mmCIF file with all atom_site columns, C-alpha atoms in Angstrom:
data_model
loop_
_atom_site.group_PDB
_atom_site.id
_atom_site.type_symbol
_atom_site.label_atom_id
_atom_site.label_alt_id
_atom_site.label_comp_id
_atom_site.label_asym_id
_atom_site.label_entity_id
_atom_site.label_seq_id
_atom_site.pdbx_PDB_ins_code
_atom_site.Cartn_x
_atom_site.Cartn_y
_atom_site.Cartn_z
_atom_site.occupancy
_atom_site.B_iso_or_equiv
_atom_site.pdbx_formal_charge
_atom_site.auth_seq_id
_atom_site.auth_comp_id
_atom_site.auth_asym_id
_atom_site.auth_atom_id
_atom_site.pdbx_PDB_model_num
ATOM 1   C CA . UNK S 1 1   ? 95.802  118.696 94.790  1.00 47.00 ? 1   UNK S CA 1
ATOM 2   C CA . UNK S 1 2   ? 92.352  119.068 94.865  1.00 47.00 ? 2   UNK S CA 1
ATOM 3   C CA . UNK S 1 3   ? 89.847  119.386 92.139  1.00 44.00 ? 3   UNK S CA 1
ATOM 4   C CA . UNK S 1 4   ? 88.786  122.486 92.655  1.00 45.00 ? 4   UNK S CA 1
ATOM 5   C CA . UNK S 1 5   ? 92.733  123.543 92.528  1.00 47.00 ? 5   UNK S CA 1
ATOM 6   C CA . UNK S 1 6   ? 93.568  121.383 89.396  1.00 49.00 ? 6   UNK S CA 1
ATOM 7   C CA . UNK S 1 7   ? 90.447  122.972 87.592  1.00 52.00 ? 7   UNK S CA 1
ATOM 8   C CA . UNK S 1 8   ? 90.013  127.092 86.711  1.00 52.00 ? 8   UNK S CA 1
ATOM 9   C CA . UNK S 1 9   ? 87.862  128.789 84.408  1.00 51.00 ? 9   UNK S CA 1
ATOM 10  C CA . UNK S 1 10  ? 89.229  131.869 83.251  1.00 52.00 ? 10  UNK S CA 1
ATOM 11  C CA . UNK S 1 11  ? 88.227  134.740 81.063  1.00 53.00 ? 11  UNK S CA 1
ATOM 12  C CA . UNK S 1 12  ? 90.620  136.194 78.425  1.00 55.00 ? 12  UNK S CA 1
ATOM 13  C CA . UNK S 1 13  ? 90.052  139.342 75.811  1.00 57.00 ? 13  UNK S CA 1
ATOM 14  C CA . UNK S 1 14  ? 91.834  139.641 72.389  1.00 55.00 ? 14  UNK S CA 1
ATOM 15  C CA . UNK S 1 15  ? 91.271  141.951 69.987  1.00 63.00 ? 15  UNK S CA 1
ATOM 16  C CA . UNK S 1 16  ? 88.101  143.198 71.874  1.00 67.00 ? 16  UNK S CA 1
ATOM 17  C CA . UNK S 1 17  ? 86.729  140.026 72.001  1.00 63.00 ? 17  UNK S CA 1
ATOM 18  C CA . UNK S 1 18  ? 86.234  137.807 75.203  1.00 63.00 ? 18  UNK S CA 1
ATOM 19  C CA . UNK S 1 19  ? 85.825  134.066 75.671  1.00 60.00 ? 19  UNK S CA 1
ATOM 20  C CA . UNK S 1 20  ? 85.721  131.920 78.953  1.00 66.00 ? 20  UNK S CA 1
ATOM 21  C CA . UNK S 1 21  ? 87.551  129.023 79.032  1.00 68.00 ? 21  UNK S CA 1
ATOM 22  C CA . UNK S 1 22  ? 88.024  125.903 81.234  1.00 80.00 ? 22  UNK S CA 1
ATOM 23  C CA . UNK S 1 23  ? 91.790  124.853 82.385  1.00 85.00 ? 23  UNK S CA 1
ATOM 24  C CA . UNK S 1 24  ? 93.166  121.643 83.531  1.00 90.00 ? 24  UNK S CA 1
ATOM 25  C CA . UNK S 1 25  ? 96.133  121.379 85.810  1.00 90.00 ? 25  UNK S CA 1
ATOM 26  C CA . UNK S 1 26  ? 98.227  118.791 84.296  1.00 92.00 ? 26  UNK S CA 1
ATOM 27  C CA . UNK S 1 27  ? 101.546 119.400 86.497  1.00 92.00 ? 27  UNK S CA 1
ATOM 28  C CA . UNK S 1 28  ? 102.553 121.058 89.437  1.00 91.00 ? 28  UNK S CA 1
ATOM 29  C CA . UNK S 1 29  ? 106.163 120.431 91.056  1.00 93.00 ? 29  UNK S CA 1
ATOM 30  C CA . UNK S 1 30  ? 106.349 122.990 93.532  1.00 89.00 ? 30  UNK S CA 1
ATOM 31  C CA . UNK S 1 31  ? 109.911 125.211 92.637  1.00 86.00 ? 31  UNK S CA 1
ATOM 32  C CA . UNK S 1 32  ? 110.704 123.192 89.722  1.00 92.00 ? 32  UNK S CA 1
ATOM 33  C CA . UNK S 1 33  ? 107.250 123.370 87.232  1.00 93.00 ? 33  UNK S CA 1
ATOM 34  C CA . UNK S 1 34  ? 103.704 124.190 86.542  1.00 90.00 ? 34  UNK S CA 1
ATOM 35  C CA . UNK S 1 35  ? 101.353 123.465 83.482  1.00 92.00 ? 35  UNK S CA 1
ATOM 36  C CA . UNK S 1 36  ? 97.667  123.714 83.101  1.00 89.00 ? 36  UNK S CA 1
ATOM 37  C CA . UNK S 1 37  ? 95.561  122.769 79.253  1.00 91.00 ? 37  UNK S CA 1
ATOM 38  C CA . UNK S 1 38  ? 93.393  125.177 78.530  1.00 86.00 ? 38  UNK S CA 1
ATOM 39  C CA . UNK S 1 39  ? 90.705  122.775 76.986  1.00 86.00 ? 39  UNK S CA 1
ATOM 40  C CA . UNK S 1 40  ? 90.917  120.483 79.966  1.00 86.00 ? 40  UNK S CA 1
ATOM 41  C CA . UNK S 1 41  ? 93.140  117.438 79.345  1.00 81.00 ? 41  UNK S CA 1
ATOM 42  C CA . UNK S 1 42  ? 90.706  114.826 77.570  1.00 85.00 ? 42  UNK S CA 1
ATOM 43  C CA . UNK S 1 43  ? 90.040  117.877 74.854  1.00 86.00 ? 43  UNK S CA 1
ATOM 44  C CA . UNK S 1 44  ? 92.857  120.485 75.326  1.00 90.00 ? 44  UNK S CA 1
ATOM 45  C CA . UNK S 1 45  ? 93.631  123.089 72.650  1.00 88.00 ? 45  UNK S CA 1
ATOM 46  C CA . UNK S 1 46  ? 96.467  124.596 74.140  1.00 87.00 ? 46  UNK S CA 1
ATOM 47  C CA . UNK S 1 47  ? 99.493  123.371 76.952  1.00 92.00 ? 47  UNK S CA 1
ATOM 48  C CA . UNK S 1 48  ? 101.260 126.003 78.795  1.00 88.00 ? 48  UNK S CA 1
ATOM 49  C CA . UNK S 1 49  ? 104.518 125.059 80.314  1.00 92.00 ? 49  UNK S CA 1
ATOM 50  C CA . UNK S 1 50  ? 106.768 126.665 82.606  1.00 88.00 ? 50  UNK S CA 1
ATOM 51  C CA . UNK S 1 51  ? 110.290 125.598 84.653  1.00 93.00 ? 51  UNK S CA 1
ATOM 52  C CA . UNK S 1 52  ? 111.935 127.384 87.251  1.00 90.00 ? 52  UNK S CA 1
ATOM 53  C CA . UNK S 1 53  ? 114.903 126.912 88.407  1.00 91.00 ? 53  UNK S CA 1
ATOM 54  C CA . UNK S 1 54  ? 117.260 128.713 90.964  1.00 90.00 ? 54  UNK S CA 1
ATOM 55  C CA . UNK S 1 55  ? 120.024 131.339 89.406  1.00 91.00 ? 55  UNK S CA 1
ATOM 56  C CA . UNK S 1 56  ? 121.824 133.375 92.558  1.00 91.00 ? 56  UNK S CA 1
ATOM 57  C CA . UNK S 1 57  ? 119.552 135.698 94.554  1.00 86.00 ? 57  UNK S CA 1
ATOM 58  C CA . UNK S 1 58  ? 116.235 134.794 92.368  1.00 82.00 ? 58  UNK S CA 1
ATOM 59  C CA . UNK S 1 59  ? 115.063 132.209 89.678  1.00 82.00 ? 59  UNK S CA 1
ATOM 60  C CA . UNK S 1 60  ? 114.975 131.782 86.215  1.00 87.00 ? 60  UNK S CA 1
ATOM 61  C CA . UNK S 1 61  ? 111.397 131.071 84.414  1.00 85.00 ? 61  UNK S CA 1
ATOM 62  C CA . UNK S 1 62  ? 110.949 129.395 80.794  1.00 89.00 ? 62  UNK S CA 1
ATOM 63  C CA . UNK S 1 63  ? 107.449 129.552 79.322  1.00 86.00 ? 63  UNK S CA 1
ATOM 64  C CA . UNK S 1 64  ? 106.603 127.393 76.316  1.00 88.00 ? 64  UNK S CA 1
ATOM 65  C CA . UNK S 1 65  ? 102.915 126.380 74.923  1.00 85.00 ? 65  UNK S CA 1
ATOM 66  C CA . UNK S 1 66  ? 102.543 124.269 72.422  1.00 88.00 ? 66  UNK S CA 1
ATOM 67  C CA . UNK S 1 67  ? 99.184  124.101 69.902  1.00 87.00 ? 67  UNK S CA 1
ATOM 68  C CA . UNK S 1 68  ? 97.276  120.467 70.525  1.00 90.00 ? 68  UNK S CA 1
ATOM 69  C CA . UNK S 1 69  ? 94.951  120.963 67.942  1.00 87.00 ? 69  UNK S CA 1
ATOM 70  C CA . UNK S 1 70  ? 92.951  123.642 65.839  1.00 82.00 ? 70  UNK S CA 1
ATOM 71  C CA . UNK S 1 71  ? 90.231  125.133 67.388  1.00 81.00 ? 71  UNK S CA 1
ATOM 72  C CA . UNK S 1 72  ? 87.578  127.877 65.992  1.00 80.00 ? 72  UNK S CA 1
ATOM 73  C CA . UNK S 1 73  ? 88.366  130.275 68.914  1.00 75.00 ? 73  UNK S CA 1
ATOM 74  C CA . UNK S 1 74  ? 92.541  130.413 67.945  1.00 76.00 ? 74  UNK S CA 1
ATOM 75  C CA . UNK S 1 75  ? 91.269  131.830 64.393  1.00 78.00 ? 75  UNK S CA 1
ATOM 76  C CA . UNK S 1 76  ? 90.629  130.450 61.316  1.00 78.00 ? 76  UNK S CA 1
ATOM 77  C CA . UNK S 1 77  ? 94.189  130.895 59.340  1.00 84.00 ? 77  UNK S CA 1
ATOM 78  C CA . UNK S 1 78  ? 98.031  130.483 60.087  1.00 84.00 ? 78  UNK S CA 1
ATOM 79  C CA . UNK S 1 79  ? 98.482  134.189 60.133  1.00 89.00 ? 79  UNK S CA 1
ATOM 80  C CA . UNK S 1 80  ? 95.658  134.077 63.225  1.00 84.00 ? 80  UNK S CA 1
ATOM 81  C CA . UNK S 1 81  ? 97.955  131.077 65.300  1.00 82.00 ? 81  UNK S CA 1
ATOM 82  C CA . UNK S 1 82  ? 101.159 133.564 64.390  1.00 86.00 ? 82  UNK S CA 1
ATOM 83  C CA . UNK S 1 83  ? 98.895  136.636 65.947  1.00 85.00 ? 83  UNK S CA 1
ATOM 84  C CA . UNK S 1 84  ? 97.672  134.662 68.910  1.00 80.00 ? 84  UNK S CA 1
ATOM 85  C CA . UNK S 1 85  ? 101.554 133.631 69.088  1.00 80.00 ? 85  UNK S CA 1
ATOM 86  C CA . UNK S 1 86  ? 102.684 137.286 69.071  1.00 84.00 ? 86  UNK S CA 1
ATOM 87  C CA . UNK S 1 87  ? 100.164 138.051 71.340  1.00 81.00 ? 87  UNK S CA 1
ATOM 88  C CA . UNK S 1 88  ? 101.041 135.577 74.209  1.00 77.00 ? 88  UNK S CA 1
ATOM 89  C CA . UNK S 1 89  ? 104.758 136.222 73.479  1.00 78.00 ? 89  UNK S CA 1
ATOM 90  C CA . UNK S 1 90  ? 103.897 140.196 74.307  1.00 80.00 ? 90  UNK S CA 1
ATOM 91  C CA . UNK S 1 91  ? 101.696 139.014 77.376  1.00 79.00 ? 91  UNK S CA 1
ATOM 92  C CA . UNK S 1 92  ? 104.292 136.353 78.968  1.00 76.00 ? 92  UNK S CA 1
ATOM 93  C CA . UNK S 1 93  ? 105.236 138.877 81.817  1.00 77.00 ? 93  UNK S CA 1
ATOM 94  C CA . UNK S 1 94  ? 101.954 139.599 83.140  1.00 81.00 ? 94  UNK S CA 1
ATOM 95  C CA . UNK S 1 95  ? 100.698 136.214 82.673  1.00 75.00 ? 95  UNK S CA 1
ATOM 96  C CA . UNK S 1 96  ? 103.592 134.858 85.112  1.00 74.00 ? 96  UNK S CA 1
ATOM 97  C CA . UNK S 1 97  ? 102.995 137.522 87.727  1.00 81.00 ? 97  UNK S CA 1
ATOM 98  C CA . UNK S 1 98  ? 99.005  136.699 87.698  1.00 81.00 ? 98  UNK S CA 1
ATOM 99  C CA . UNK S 1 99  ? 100.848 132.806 88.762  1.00 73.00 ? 99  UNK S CA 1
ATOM 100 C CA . UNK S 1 100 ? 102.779 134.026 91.067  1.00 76.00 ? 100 UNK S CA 1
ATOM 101 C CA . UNK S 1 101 ? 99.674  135.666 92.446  1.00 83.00 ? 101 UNK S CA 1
ATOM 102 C CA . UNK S 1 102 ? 97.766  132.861 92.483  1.00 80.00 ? 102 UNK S CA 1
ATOM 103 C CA . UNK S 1 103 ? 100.592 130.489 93.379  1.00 76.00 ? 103 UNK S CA 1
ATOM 104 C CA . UNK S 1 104 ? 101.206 132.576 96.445  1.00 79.00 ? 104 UNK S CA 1
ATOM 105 C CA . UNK S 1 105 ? 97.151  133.033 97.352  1.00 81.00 ? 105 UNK S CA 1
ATOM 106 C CA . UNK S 1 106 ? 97.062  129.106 96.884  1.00 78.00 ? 106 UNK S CA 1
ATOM 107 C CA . UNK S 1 107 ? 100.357 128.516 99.045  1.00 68.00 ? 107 UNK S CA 1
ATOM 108 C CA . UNK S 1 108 ? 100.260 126.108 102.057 1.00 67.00 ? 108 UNK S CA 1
ATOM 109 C CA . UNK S 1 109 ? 101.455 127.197 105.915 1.00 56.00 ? 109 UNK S CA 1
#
């Protein structure tokens, strides 16, 4: 993978506010998993996770994040990590058809 691949900046809104932030690729098993840092991996603030795996005619696809350490954009309280947490949790579907998107705009012949 190259660096430009394993690298992405990306812009996300919340709440009407936007931020740009830098992503890492940290895995990518083609058909089995995928998992970028939002941070970058030296300073990450965030790890999203996903597995596929075959189940009859199409797949099955587990999402999971976990929190690497506080940061001033995720809020300043618990009850602002529980919003951002409800938020992601509402956004999951959209979020895994923009990587499938990219996944299949990135894919090799």
């Amino acid at each position: 993978m190259s660096a430009e691949e394993q690298d992405a900046i990306r812009r996300n809104c919340r709440d009407g506010r936007e931020r740009v932030t830098h992503s890492e690729v940290a895995q990518a098993d083609p058909g089995s998993a995928f998992a970028f840092v939002v941070g970058g991996a030296e300073c990450g603030i965030v790890r999203w996770d996903w597995r596929f795996r075959e189940q009859g005619w199409g797949s099955v696809v587990e999402q999971s994040w976990q929190l690497l350490r506080t940061d001033p954009v995720l809020g300043d309280s618990g009850e602002d990590i529980e919003a951002l947490r409800d938020h992601m949790a509402d956004r999951a579907e959209s979020t895994l058809v923009a990587l499938a998107e990219w996944i299949v705009g990135h894919a090799t012949h």
